[in-house]
Amino acid sequence: MGWAIALHGGAGDIPLSLPLESRQPREEALRRCLQIGVEALKAKKPSLDVVELVVRELENIPQFNAGKGSVLTNKGTVEMEASIMDGSTKNCGAVSGLKTVVNAVSLARLVMEKTPHVYLAFDGAEEFAKEQGIETADSSHFITAENVERLKQANEAHRVQLDYTQPLQNGSKEERPNANGDVQLGTVGCVSVDSYGNLAAATSTGGLVNKRVGRIGDSPIIGAGTYASELCAVSCTGKGEAILCATVARDVAAMMEFKGVPLEEAASYVIHECMPKGTAGLVAVSAAGEVAMPYNTTGMFRACATEDGYSEVAI
Amino acid sequence: MGGWAIAVHGGAGVDPNLPLQRQEQAKQLLTRCLNLGISALNSNLSAIDVVELVVRELETDPLFNSGRGSALTEKGTVEMEASIMDGPKRRCGAVSGLTTVKNPISLARLVMEKSPHSYLAFSGAEDFARQQGVEVVDNEYFITPENVGMLKLAKEANAILFDYRIPNGCETTCGANVESPLHMNGLPISVYAPETVGCVVVDREGRCAAATSTGGLMNKMTGRIGDSPLIGSGTYACDLCGVSCTGEGEAIIRATLAREVAAVMEYRGLGLQEAVDFCIKTRLDDGKAGLIAVSKNGEVAYGFNCNGMFRGCATENGFMEVGIWE
């Protein structure tokens, strides 16, 4: 028993030869966010607070595809979405289509706590954000040069680009194993179990490069990208459409609950046996303080730590 | 294989004081939709085609809360949502925030089949609708005088409520002629309009499909999304079964109800009715909801933990039933 935390910055066809200037800031960021989460858990903060705190931090980092640094829609705009879930009460909140809210995960939490609803989107969500006085900024805050470049390339290639790690260098398309040249997309997320055994999960994203305006992925969908119960907490990343139809996060918990399978096995099974290769990854923790971080893509930016002193930051 | 089976619903949570005439109208509509589905199944249409066709009929008729006859947002407008899922390959499509699309379920199907995405919402979904050339109308088309009246009552009821959930039996209702003490989602049941519609089908080849469509919660905040367009919550279909849910959206989402039925069948080996009963009894906590389901073996089942659910079901061996109450 004891606390445990895991977080991710996206799964995808991260090139094995990812240049240092791309690796380092991301690894640093993961380390920093992990530290923030660990400190909070040591200070006996509840899981729900911890996951929100860590995801806020990840949203503020421009190298990850959430909040600042979100990838762009086909119209060059940002539309951010997020969800959060409290395992002990099964309360949940979700938001989609945000353009100005600096921390989508916090608005999702407000939807959960301050409205009779679970999910608010687009104009309605933005109005609610104003009423709540949550921090907003105009689009220049969220849009990065890197993402403008990615959109340009996606447009030139006429496809919805899934890679968030780096814009394609000329002629480097061959690296990807996927037949259509698309590469996997990142998202951010965090799961934790606190010293009292309470579990929580949160996920946040800008979505797919060059997505249609109005496209919703798996991240704000309870049961798909995010889920928490009394047994485990899960946050997913990868190809949203596939994760949605496979209700990945819920499946991990369902296997544990109905088949009595332990966390590692359930998580591994869902990712490796149920999902097409190259489409998904997840981080999960169990009530017993175990951690699992399976992925079927080339890599996944991730970090985890448990109370007994184990910790890991990896790609 | 067990032959085809079909179930339809027009919402769980029924006002016990519902006038008889209205009950009759509901039963007639359910019967008509069931027959439509049955003809289609007898003509060997696939499950996915049948669920779409039946839900279109339910959307077009103003009686239930979907398409025309949708519940109104707090601003008096209509925002519709729907989802559809094809069991064999677990393909899905969903839409939310539609204001002009005549048949949301058909747009959900187009999202599934003609876009690289699974879920489109609000202005993006409306743009896609125009690109696809689906039939669009003014928002006023969907608004019925009855629902305008309901919205007014709902606002009055909410003005008195401090908590959006009132325990059953509480008599402090609004002053607007509401006698029933039953509440769902904080509103007296007669104004709540939980009449989401849905259809589940297994065809002769054993393929399952599910579809759900709704205008959502009466007096909802604009931008509010409920369970109906959420795959795993309001709708789910896989190799084993097809499920469509209705009732209190929040409870259905927390329980990921539709997926739950399939999960207990898959991981615990429960039969269809057993799975439905298990989920309704144990997964909803205080929430009120109902669902319809079919299995690949040609079985049909339904369950609800509130006082009624508009439903109809039929199987190829001649069984047919339409009902409202327990």
mmCIF file of N, CA and C in Angstrom, chain A residues 82-137:
data_model
loop_
_atom_site.group_PDB
_atom_site.id
_atom_site.type_symbol
_atom_site.label_atom_id
_atom_site.label_comp_id
_atom_site.label_asym_id
_atom_site.label_seq_id
_atom_site.Cartn_x
_atom_site.Cartn_y
_atom_site.Cartn_z
ATOM 1 N N ALA A 82 -10.562 18.259 -21.846
ATOM 2 C CA ALA A 82 -9.996 17.568 -20.693
ATOM 3 C C ALA A 82 -11.094 16.890 -19.897
ATOM 4 N N SER A 83 -10.681 15.927 -19.060
ATOM 5 C CA SER A 83 -11.645 15.346 -18.134
ATOM 6 C C SER A 83 -10.917 14.921 -16.867
ATOM 7 N N ILE A 84 -11.692 14.796 -15.810
ATOM 8 C CA ILE A 84 -11.136 14.430 -14.511
ATOM 9 C C ILE A 84 -12.138 13.528 -13.806
ATOM 10 N N MET A 85 -11.655 12.564 -13.046
ATOM 11 C CA MET A 85 -12.578 11.662 -12.355
ATOM 12 C C MET A 85 -12.053 11.272 -10.981
ATOM 13 N N ASP A 86 -12.961 11.221 -10.032
ATOM 14 C CA ASP A 86 -12.637 10.902 -8.647
ATOM 15 C C ASP A 86 -13.065 9.468 -8.389
ATOM 16 N N GLY A 87 -12.104 8.575 -8.187
ATOM 17 C CA GLY A 87 -12.412 7.160 -8.060
ATOM 18 C C GLY A 87 -13.322 6.803 -6.898
ATOM 19 N N SER A 88 -13.186 7.501 -5.767
ATOM 20 C CA SER A 88 -14.003 7.086 -4.613
ATOM 21 C C SER A 88 -15.467 7.426 -4.755
ATOM 22 N N THR A 89 -15.779 8.523 -5.452
ATOM 23 C CA THR A 89 -17.185 8.908 -5.579
ATOM 24 C C THR A 89 -17.701 8.667 -6.982
ATOM 25 N N LYS A 90 -16.795 8.409 -7.920
ATOM 26 C CA LYS A 90 -17.101 8.314 -9.343
ATOM 27 C C LYS A 90 -17.631 9.636 -9.887
ATOM 28 N N ASN A 91 -17.427 10.720 -9.170
ATOM 29 C CA ASN A 91 -17.793 12.018 -9.737
ATOM 30 C C ASN A 91 -16.827 12.326 -10.863
ATOM 31 N N CYS A 92 -17.345 13.003 -11.895
ATOM 32 C CA CYS A 92 -16.463 13.323 -13.006
ATOM 33 C C CYS A 92 -16.862 14.636 -13.663
ATOM 34 N N GLY A 93 -15.904 15.203 -14.387
ATOM 35 C CA GLY A 93 -16.171 16.455 -15.089
ATOM 36 C C GLY A 93 -15.390 16.457 -16.383
ATOM 37 N N ALA A 94 -15.945 17.089 -17.423
ATOM 38 C CA ALA A 94 -15.252 17.114 -18.709
ATOM 39 C C ALA A 94 -15.592 18.383 -19.461
ATOM 40 N N VAL A 95 -14.654 18.814 -20.305
ATOM 41 C CA VAL A 95 -14.854 20.004 -21.134
ATOM 42 C C VAL A 95 -14.256 19.753 -22.510
ATOM 43 N N SER A 96 -14.834 20.401 -23.536
ATOM 44 C CA SER A 96 -14.294 20.312 -24.895
ATOM 45 C C SER A 96 -14.441 21.644 -25.588
ATOM 46 N N GLY A 97 -13.649 21.825 -26.635
ATOM 47 C CA GLY A 97 -13.818 23.003 -27.478
ATOM 48 C C GLY A 97 -13.417 24.306 -26.829
ATOM 49 N N LEU A 98 -12.461 24.241 -25.880
ATOM 50 C CA LEU A 98 -12.046 25.480 -25.217
ATOM 51 C C LEU A 98 -11.033 26.230 -26.070
ATOM 52 N N LYS A 99 -11.199 27.553 -26.115
ATOM 53 C CA LYS A 99 -10.271 28.365 -26.901
ATOM 54 C C LYS A 99 -9.429 29.295 -26.038
ATOM 55 N N THR A 100 -9.949 29.663 -24.880
ATOM 56 C CA THR A 100 -9.237 30.693 -24.101
ATOM 57 C C THR A 100 -8.868 30.267 -22.683
ATOM 58 N N VAL A 101 -9.356 29.112 -22.264
ATOM 59 C CA VAL A 101 -9.112 28.716 -20.871
ATOM 60 C C VAL A 101 -7.698 28.172 -20.706
ATOM 61 N N VAL A 102 -6.941 28.789 -19.832
ATOM 62 C CA VAL A 102 -5.531 28.415 -19.682
ATOM 63 C C VAL A 102 -5.365 26.986 -19.154
ATOM 64 N N ASN A 103 -6.210 26.568 -18.221
ATOM 65 C CA ASN A 103 -6.104 25.211 -17.689
ATOM 66 C C ASN A 103 -7.423 24.455 -17.797
ATOM 67 N N ALA A 104 -7.538 23.732 -18.900
ATOM 68 C CA ALA A 104 -8.768 22.991 -19.179
ATOM 69 C C ALA A 104 -9.132 22.030 -18.050
ATOM 70 N N VAL A 105 -8.133 21.367 -17.457
ATOM 71 C CA VAL A 105 -8.425 20.376 -16.419
ATOM 72 C C VAL A 105 -9.109 21.033 -15.210
ATOM 73 N N SER A 106 -8.744 22.276 -14.947
ATOM 74 C CA SER A 106 -9.388 22.963 -13.814
ATOM 75 C C SER A 106 -10.827 23.308 -14.128
ATOM 76 N N LEU A 107 -11.097 23.637 -15.387
ATOM 77 C CA LEU A 107 -12.491 23.917 -15.747
ATOM 78 C C LEU A 107 -13.302 22.625 -15.670
ATOM 79 N N ALA A 108 -12.696 21.515 -16.066
ATOM 80 C CA ALA A 108 -13.394 20.227 -15.972
ATOM 81 C C ALA A 108 -13.759 19.966 -14.510
ATOM 82 N N ARG A 109 -12.840 20.274 -13.628
ATOM 83 C CA ARG A 109 -13.125 20.076 -12.203
ATOM 84 C C ARG A 109 -14.259 20.973 -11.728
ATOM 85 N N LEU A 110 -14.294 22.192 -12.231
ATOM 86 C CA LEU A 110 -15.380 23.096 -11.851
ATOM 87 C C LEU A 110 -16.723 22.607 -12.380
ATOM 88 N N VAL A 111 -16.722 22.043 -13.572
ATOM 89 C CA VAL A 111 -17.970 21.482 -14.102
ATOM 90 C C VAL A 111 -18.453 20.396 -13.150
ATOM 91 N N MET A 112 -17.523 19.578 -12.702
ATOM 92 C CA MET A 112 -17.858 18.482 -11.791
ATOM 93 C C MET A 112 -18.399 19.016 -10.476
ATOM 94 N N GLU A 113 -17.779 20.060 -9.952
ATOM 95 C CA GLU A 113 -18.126 20.519 -8.599
ATOM 96 C C GLU A 113 -19.155 21.634 -8.540
ATOM 97 N N LYS A 114 -19.258 22.413 -9.600
ATOM 98 C CA LYS A 114 -20.124 23.585 -9.513
ATOM 99 C C LYS A 114 -21.329 23.573 -10.440
ATOM 100 N N THR A 115 -21.522 22.494 -11.186
ATOM 101 C CA THR A 115 -22.717 22.450 -12.030
ATOM 102 C C THR A 115 -23.407 21.118 -11.816
ATOM 103 N N PRO A 116 -24.682 21.043 -12.205
ATOM 104 C CA PRO A 116 -25.377 19.754 -12.140
ATOM 105 C C PRO A 116 -25.027 18.864 -13.324
ATOM 106 N N HIS A 117 -24.085 19.323 -14.155
ATOM 107 C CA HIS A 117 -23.753 18.547 -15.344
ATOM 108 C C HIS A 117 -22.402 17.878 -15.216
ATOM 109 N N VAL A 118 -22.093 17.033 -16.192
ATOM 110 C CA VAL A 118 -20.799 16.356 -16.197
ATOM 111 C C VAL A 118 -19.893 16.939 -17.272
ATOM 112 N N TYR A 119 -20.484 17.427 -18.354
ATOM 113 C CA TYR A 119 -19.692 17.730 -19.541
ATOM 114 C C TYR A 119 -20.230 19.005 -20.196
ATOM 115 N N LEU A 120 -19.363 19.987 -20.351
ATOM 116 C CA LEU A 120 -19.735 21.218 -21.047
ATOM 117 C C LEU A 120 -18.773 21.446 -22.199
ATOM 118 N N ALA A 121 -19.284 22.020 -23.285
ATOM 119 C CA ALA A 121 -18.409 22.172 -24.446
ATOM 120 C C ALA A 121 -18.621 23.474 -25.195
ATOM 121 N N PHE A 122 -17.625 23.879 -25.908
ATOM 122 C CA PHE A 122 -17.633 25.026 -26.813
ATOM 123 C C PHE A 122 -18.139 26.290 -26.140
ATOM 124 N N ASP A 123 -19.016 27.012 -26.811
ATOM 125 C CA ASP A 123 -19.430 28.314 -26.266
ATOM 126 C C ASP A 123 -19.962 28.207 -24.845
ATOM 127 N N GLY A 124 -20.752 27.185 -24.607
ATOM 128 C CA GLY A 124 -21.330 26.997 -23.277
ATOM 129 C C GLY A 124 -20.243 26.858 -22.216
ATOM 130 N N ALA A 125 -19.176 26.127 -22.571
ATOM 131 C CA ALA A 125 -18.076 25.932 -21.627
ATOM 132 C C ALA A 125 -17.322 27.235 -21.416
ATOM 133 N N GLU A 126 -17.113 27.981 -22.490
ATOM 134 C CA GLU A 126 -16.404 29.261 -22.380
ATOM 135 C C GLU A 126 -17.198 30.248 -21.514
ATOM 136 N N GLU A 127 -18.522 30.236 -21.689
ATOM 137 C CA GLU A 127 -19.374 31.122 -20.862
ATOM 138 C C GLU A 127 -19.230 30.754 -19.402
ATOM 139 N N PHE A 128 -19.284 29.453 -19.134
ATOM 140 C CA PHE A 128 -19.154 28.974 -17.760
ATOM 141 C C PHE A 128 -17.804 29.398 -17.179
ATOM 142 N N ALA A 129 -16.775 29.317 -18.014
ATOM 143 C CA ALA A 129 -15.438 29.707 -17.565
ATOM 144 C C ALA A 129 -15.432 31.175 -17.129
ATOM 145 N N LYS A 130 -16.085 32.009 -17.909
ATOM 146 C CA LYS A 130 -16.154 33.432 -17.546
ATOM 147 C C LYS A 130 -16.880 33.619 -16.233
ATOM 148 N N GLU A 131 -18.011 32.929 -16.092
ATOM 149 C CA GLU A 131 -18.780 33.048 -14.840
ATOM 150 C C GLU A 131 -17.939 32.639 -13.635
ATOM 151 N N GLN A 132 -17.114 31.626 -13.828
ATOM 152 C CA GLN A 132 -16.322 31.112 -12.711
ATOM 153 C C GLN A 132 -15.076 31.942 -12.459
ATOM 154 N N GLY A 133 -14.775 32.828 -13.398
ATOM 155 C CA GLY A 133 -13.598 33.682 -13.214
ATOM 156 C C GLY A 133 -12.290 32.937 -13.337
ATOM 157 N N ILE A 134 -12.304 31.835 -14.065
ATOM 158 C CA ILE A 134 -11.084 31.047 -14.218
ATOM 159 C C ILE A 134 -10.154 31.761 -15.190
ATOM 160 N N GLU A 135 -8.863 31.500 -15.086
ATOM 161 C CA GLU A 135 -7.898 32.232 -15.903
ATOM 162 C C GLU A 135 -8.055 31.944 -17.395
ATOM 163 N N THR A 136 -8.153 33.005 -18.183
ATOM 164 C CA THR A 136 -8.232 32.833 -19.632
ATOM 165 C C THR A 136 -7.136 33.676 -20.279
ATOM 166 N N ALA A 137 -6.847 33.358 -21.548
ATOM 167 C CA ALA A 137 -5.839 34.115 -22.282
ATOM 168 C C ALA A 137 -6.241 34.059 -23.738
#
